[in-house]
mmCIF file of C-alpha atoms and ligand atoms in Angstrom:
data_model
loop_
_atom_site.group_PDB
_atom_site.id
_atom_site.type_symbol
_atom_site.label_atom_id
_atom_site.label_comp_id
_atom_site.label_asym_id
_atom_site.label_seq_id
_atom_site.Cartn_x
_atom_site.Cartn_y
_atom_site.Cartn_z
ATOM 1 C CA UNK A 695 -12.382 -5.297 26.923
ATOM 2 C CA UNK A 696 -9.351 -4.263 24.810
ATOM 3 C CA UNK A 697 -10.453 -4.409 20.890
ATOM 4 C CA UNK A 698 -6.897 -5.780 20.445
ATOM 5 C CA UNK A 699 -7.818 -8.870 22.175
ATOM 6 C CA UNK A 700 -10.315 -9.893 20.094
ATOM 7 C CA UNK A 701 -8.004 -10.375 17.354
ATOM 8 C CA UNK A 702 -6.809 -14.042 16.065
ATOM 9 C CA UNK A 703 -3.399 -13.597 15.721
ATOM 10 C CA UNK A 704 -3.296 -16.900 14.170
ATOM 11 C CA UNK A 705 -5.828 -15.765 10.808
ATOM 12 C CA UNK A 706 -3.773 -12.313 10.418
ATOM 13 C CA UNK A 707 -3.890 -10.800 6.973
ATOM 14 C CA UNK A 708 -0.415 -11.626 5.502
ATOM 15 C CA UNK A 709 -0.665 -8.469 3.170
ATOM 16 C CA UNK A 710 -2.674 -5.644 3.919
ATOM 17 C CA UNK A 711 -2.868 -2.490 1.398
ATOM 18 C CA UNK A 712 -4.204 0.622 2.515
ATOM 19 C CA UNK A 713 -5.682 3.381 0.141
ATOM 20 C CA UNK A 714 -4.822 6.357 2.295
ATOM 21 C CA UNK A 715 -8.050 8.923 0.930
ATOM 22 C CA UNK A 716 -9.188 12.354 2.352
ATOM 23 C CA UNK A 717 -6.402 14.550 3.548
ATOM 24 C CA UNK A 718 -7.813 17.289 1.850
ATOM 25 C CA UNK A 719 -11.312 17.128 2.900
ATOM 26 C CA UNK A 720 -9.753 16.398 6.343
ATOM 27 C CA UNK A 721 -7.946 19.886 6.280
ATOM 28 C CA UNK A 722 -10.946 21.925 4.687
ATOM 29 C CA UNK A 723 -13.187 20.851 7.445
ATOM 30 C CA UNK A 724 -10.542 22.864 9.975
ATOM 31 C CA UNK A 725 -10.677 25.631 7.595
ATOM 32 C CA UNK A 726 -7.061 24.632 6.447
ATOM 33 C CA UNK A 727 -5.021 23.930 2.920
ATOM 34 C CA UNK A 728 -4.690 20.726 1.721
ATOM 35 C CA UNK A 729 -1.024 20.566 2.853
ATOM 36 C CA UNK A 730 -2.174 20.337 6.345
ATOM 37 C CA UNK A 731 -3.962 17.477 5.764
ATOM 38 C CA UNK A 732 -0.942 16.078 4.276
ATOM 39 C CA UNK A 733 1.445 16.919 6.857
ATOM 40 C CA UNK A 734 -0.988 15.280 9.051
ATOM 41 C CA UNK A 735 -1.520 12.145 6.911
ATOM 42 C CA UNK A 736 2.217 11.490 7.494
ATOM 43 C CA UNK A 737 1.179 10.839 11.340
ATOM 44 C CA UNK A 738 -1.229 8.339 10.460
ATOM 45 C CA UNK A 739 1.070 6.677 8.133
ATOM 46 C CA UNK A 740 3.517 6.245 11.625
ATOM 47 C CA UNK A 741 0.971 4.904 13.574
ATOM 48 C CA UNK A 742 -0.333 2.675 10.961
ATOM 49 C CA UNK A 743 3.183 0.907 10.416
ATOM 50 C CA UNK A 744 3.911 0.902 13.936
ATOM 51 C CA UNK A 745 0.538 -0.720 14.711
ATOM 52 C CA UNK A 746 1.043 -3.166 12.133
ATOM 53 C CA UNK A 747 4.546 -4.174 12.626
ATOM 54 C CA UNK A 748 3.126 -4.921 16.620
ATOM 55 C CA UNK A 749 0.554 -6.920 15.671
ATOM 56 C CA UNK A 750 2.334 -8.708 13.168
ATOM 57 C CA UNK A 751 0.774 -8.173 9.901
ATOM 58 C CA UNK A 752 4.124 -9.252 7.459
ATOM 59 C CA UNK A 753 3.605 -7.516 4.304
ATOM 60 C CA UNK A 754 2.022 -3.484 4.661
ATOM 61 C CA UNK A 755 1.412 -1.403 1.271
ATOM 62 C CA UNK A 756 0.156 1.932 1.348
ATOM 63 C CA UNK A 757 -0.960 3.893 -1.464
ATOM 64 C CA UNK A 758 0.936 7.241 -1.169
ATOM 65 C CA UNK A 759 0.773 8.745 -4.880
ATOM 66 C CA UNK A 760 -0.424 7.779 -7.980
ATOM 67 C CA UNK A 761 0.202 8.412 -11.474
ATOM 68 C CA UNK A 762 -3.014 10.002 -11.745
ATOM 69 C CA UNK A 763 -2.102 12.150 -9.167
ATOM 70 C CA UNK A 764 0.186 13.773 -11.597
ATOM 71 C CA UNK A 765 -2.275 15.722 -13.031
ATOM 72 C CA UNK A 766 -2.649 17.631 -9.396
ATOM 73 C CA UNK A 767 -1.999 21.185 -9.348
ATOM 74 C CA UNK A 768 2.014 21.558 -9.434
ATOM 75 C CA UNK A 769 2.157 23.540 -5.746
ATOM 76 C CA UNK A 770 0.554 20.130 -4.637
ATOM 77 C CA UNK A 771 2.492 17.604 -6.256
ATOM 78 C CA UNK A 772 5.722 19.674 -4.686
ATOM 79 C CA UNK A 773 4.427 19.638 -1.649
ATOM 80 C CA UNK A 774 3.633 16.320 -1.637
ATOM 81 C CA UNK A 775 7.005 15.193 -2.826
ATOM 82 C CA UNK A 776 8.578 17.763 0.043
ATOM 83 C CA UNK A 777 6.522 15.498 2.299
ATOM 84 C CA UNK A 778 7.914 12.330 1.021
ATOM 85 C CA UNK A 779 11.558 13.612 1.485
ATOM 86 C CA UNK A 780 11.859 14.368 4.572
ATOM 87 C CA UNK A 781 9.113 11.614 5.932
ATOM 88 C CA UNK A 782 12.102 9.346 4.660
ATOM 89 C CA UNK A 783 14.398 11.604 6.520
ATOM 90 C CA UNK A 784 12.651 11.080 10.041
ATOM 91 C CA UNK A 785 10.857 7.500 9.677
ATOM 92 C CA UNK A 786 14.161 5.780 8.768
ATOM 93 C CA UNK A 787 14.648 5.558 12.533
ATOM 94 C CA UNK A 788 11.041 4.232 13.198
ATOM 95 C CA UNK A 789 11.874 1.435 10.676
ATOM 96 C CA UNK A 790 15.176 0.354 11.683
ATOM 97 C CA UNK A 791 13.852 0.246 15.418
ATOM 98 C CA UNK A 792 11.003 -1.868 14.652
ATOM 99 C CA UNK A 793 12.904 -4.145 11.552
ATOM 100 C CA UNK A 794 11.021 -2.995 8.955
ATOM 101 C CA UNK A 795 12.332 -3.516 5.356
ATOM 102 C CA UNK A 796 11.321 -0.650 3.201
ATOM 103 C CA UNK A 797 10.256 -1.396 -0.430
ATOM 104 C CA UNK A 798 8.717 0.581 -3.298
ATOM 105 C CA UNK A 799 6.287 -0.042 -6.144
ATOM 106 C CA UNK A 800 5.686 2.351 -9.066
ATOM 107 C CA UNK A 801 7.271 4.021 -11.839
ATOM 108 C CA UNK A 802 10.478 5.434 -9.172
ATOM 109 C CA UNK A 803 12.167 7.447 -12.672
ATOM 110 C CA UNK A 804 9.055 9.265 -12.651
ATOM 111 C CA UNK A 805 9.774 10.541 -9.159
ATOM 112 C CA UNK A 806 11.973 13.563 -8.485
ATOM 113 C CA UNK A 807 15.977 12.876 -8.563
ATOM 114 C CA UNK A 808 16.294 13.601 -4.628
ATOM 115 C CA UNK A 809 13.005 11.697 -3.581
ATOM 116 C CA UNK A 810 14.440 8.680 -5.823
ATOM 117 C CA UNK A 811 17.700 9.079 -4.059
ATOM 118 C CA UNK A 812 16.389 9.376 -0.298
ATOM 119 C CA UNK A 813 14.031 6.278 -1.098
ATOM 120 C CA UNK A 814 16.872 4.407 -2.619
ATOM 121 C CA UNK A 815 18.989 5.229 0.427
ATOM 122 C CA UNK A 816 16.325 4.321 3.136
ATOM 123 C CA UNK A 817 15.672 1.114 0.924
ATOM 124 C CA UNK A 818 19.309 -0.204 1.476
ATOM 125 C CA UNK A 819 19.702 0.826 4.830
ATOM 126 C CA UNK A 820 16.756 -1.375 6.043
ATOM 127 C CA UNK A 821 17.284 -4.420 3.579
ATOM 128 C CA UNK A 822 18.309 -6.917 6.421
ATOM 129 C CA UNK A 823 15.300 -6.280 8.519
ATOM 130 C CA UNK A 824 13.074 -8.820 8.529
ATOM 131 C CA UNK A 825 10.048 -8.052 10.632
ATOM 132 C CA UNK A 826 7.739 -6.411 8.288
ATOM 133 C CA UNK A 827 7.860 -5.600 4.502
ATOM 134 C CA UNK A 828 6.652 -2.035 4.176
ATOM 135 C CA UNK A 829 6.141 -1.403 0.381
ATOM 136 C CA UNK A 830 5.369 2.695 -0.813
ATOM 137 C CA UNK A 831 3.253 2.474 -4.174
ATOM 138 C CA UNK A 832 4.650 5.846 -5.392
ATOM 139 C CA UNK A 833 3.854 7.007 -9.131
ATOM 140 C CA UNK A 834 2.241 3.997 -8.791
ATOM 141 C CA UNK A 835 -0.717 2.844 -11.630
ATOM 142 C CA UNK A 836 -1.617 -1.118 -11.865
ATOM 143 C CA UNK A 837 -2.828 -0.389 -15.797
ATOM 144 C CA UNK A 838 1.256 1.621 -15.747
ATOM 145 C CA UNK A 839 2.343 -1.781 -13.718
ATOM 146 C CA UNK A 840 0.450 -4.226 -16.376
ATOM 147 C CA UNK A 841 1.880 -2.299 -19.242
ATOM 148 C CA UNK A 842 5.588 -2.820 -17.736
ATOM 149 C CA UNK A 843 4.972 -6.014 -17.184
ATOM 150 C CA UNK A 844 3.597 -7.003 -20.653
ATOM 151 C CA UNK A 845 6.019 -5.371 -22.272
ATOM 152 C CA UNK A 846 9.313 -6.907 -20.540
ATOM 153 C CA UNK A 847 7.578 -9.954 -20.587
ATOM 154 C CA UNK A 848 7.565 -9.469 -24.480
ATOM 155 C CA UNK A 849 11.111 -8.806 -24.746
ATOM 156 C CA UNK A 850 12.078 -12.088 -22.824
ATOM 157 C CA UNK A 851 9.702 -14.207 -25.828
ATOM 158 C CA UNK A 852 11.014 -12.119 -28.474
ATOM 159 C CA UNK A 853 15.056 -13.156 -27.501
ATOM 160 C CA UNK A 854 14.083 -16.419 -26.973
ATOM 161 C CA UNK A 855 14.270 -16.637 -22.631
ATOM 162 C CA UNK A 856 11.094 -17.450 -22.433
ATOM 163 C CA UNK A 857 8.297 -19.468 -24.940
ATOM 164 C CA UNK A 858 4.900 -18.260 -24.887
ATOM 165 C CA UNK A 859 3.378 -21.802 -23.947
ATOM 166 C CA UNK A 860 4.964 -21.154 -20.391
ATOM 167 C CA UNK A 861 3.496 -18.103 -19.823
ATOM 168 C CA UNK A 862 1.094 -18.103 -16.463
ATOM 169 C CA UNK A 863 -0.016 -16.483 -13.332
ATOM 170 C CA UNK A 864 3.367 -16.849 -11.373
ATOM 171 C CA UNK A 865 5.659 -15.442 -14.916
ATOM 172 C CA UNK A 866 3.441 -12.421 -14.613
ATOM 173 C CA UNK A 867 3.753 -12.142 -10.807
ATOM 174 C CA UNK A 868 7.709 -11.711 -11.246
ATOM 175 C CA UNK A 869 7.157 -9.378 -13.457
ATOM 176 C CA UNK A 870 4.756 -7.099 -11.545
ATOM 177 C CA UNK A 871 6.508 -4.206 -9.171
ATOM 178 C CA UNK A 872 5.318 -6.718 -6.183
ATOM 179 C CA UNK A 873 7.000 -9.387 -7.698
ATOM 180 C CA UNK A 874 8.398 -11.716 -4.389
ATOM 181 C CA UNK A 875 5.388 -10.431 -2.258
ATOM 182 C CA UNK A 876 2.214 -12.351 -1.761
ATOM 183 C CA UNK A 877 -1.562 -11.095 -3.664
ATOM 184 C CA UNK A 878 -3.498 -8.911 -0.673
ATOM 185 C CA UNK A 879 -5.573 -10.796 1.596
ATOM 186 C CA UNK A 880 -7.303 -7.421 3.111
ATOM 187 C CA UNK A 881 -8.162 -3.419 1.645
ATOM 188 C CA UNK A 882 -8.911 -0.811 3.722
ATOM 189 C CA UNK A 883 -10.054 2.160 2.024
ATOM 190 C CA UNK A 884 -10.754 5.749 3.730
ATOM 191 C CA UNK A 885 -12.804 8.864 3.473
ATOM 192 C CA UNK A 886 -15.597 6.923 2.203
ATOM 193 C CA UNK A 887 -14.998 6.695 -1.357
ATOM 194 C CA UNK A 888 -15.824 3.001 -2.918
ATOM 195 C CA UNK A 889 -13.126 2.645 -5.462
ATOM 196 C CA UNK A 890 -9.943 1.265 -6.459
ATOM 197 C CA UNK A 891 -8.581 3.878 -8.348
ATOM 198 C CA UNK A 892 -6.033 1.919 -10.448
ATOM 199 C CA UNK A 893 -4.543 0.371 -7.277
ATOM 200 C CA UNK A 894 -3.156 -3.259 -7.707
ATOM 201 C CA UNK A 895 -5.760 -4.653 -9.882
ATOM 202 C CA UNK A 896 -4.079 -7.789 -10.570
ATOM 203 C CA UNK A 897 -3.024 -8.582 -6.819
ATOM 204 C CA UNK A 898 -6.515 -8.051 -5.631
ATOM 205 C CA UNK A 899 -8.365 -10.846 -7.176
ATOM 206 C CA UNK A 900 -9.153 -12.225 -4.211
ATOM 207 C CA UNK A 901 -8.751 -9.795 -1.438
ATOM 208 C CA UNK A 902 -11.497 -8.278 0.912
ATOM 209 C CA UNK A 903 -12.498 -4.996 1.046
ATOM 210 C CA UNK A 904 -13.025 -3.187 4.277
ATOM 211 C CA UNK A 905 -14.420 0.543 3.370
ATOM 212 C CA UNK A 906 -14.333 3.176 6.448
ATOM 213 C CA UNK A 907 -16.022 6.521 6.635
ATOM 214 C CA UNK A 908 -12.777 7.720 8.635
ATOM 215 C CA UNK A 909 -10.840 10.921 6.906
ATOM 216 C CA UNK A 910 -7.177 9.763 7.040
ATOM 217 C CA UNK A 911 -5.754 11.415 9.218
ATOM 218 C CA UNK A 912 -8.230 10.347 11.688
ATOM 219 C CA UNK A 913 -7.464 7.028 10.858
ATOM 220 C CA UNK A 914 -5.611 5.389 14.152
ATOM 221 C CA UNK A 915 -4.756 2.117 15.696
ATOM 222 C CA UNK A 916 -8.482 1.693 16.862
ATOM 223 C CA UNK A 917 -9.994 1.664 13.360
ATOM 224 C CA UNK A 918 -7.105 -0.606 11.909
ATOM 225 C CA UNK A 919 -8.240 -2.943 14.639
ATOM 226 C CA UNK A 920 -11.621 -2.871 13.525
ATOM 227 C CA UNK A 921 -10.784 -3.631 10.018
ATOM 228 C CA UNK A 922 -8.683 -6.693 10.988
ATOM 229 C CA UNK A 923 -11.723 -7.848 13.076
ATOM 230 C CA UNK A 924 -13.715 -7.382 10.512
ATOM 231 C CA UNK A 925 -11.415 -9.546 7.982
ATOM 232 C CA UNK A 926 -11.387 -12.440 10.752
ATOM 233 C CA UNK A 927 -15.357 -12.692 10.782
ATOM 234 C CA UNK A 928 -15.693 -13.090 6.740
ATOM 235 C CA UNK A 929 -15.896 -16.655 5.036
ATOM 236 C CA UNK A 930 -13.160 -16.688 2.029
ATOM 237 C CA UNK A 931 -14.649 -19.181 -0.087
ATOM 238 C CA UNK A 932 -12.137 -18.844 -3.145
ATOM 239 C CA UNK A 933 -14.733 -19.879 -5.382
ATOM 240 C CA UNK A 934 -15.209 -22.962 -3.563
ATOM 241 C CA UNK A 935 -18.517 -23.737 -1.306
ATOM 242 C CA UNK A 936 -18.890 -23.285 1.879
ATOM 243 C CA UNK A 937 -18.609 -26.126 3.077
ATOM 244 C CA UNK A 938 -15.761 -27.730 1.568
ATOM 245 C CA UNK A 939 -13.599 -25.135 3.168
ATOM 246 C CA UNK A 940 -14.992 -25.768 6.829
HETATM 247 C C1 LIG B 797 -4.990 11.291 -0.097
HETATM 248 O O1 LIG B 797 -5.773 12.383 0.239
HETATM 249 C C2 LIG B 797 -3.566 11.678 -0.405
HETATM 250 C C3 LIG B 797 -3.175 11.528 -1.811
HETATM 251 C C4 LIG B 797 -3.935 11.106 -2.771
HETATM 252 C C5 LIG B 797 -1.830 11.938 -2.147
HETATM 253 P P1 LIG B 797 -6.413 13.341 -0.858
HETATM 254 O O2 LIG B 797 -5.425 14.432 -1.144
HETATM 255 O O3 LIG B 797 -6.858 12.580 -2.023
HETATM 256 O O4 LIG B 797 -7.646 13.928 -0.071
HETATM 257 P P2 LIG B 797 -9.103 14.217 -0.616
HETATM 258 O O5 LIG B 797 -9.587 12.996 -1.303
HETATM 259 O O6 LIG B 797 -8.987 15.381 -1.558
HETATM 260 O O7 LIG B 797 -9.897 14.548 0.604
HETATM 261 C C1 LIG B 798 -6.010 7.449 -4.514
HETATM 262 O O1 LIG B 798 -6.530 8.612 -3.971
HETATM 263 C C2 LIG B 798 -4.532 7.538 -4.564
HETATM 264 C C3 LIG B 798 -3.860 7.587 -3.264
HETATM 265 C C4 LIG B 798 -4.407 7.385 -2.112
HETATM 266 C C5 LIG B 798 -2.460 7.865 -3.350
HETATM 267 P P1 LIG B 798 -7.143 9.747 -4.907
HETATM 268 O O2 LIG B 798 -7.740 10.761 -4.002
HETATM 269 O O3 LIG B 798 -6.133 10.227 -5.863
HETATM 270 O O4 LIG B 798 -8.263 8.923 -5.680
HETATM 271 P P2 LIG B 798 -9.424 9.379 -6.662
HETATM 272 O O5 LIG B 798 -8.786 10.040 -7.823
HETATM 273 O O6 LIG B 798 -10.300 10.309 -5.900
HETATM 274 O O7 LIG B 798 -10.124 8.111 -7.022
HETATM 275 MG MG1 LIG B 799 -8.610 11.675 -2.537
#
């Protein structure tokens, strides 16, 4: 039977986030540099939107670079921004033919002038699709995000926009990078690490964590499938009982 099948399209995960871990350990085990396993990370990041754009999972974020990963050696961090160029460059085309809007989280000044530009140029160009939201966290830290957030928010009590009694969960949510798109109902993390690594602590609160062994660019349509499944067979109780929620 086709895996595919066996997914409820009705109990989809409206936003997935995806921790994409283990290019490098992918491209040492072929006796390779770390670049390959970039370069061939890009492939899986294709798939992975295409796949989830078919199925129709609405809001897709994928971890691409941190703010840790700063502190990388500097032939890495070029490469990896090389990458990000011209993977704008050729994936505009995959996201205009399946309406995908393109979106970004992180600090973007951080980023290199012509990444920032080619980002900013594939965001515009796919603003009136409507299929899928497709969000890049690039220089992207939640403690960075948090810090942003607290400190804007401070501004706005400080002039007088907004009074501190009024402050709750939905006034930090529109001030959060994702502001507009929904907390994450489903994780997947790869390579088999068991971490977060400063990746959208406040949106997660309630999401479920689906951990795979899979390097990532090994990671194809078949193991996004079984990660779905896997988010369709769990109970989310939201601190409630069990059986008040059946
Ligand atoms: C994920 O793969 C890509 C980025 C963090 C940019 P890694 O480069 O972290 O691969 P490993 O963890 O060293 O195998
Ligand atoms: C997390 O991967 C960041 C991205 C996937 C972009 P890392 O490989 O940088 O994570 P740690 O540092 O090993 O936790
Ligand atoms: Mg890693």
């Amino acid at each position: 039977m086709n895996l595919e099948n066996e997914i409820n399209k009705d109990k989809l995960p409206k936003h997935l986030a995806i921790i994409m871990d283990g290019n490098g350990r992918w491209a040492k085990q072929q006796g390779k540099l770390r670049a390959f396993g970039h370069e061939n990370g890009t492939k899986s990041v294709r798939t992975t939107v295409e796949a989830c754009a078919k199925l129709g999972i609405e809001y897709l974020t994928l971890y691409a670079f941190s703010t840790e990963n700063w502190n990388r050696p500097k032939l890495e961090v070029e490469i990896l921004m090389k990458l990000l160029i011209s993977s704008l460059k050729k994936e505009l085309k995959t996201l205009q033919e399946n309406n995908i809007k393109l979106h970004a989280i992180g600090n973007l000044n951080s980023l290199p002038t012509s990444v920032k530009k080619e980002l900013l140029e594939v965001i515009d160009k796919t603003k009136n699709n409507s299929k899928m939201t497709l969000s890049l966290a690039l220089s992207y830290g939640s403690r960075d995000e948090i810090i942003n957030a607290v400190k804007n928010i401070s501004e706005k009590v400080k002039n007088n926009i907004i009074s501190i009694d009024t402050i709750d969960e939905s006034i930090i949510n529109q001030h959060l990078y994702t502001q507009n798109i929904p907390d994450v109902d489903l994780v997947i993390r790869t390579s088999g690490e068991h971490r977060i690594s400063n990746f959208l602590l406040w949106q997660i609160a309630y999401a479920e964590f689906y951990f795979t062994e899979v390097l990532w660019p090994d990671f194809k349509e078949e193991e996004l499938i079984k990660a779905i499944i896997s988010y369709q067979n769990r109970e989310r109780r939201f601190g409630k009982t069990s059986e008040q929620i059946k």
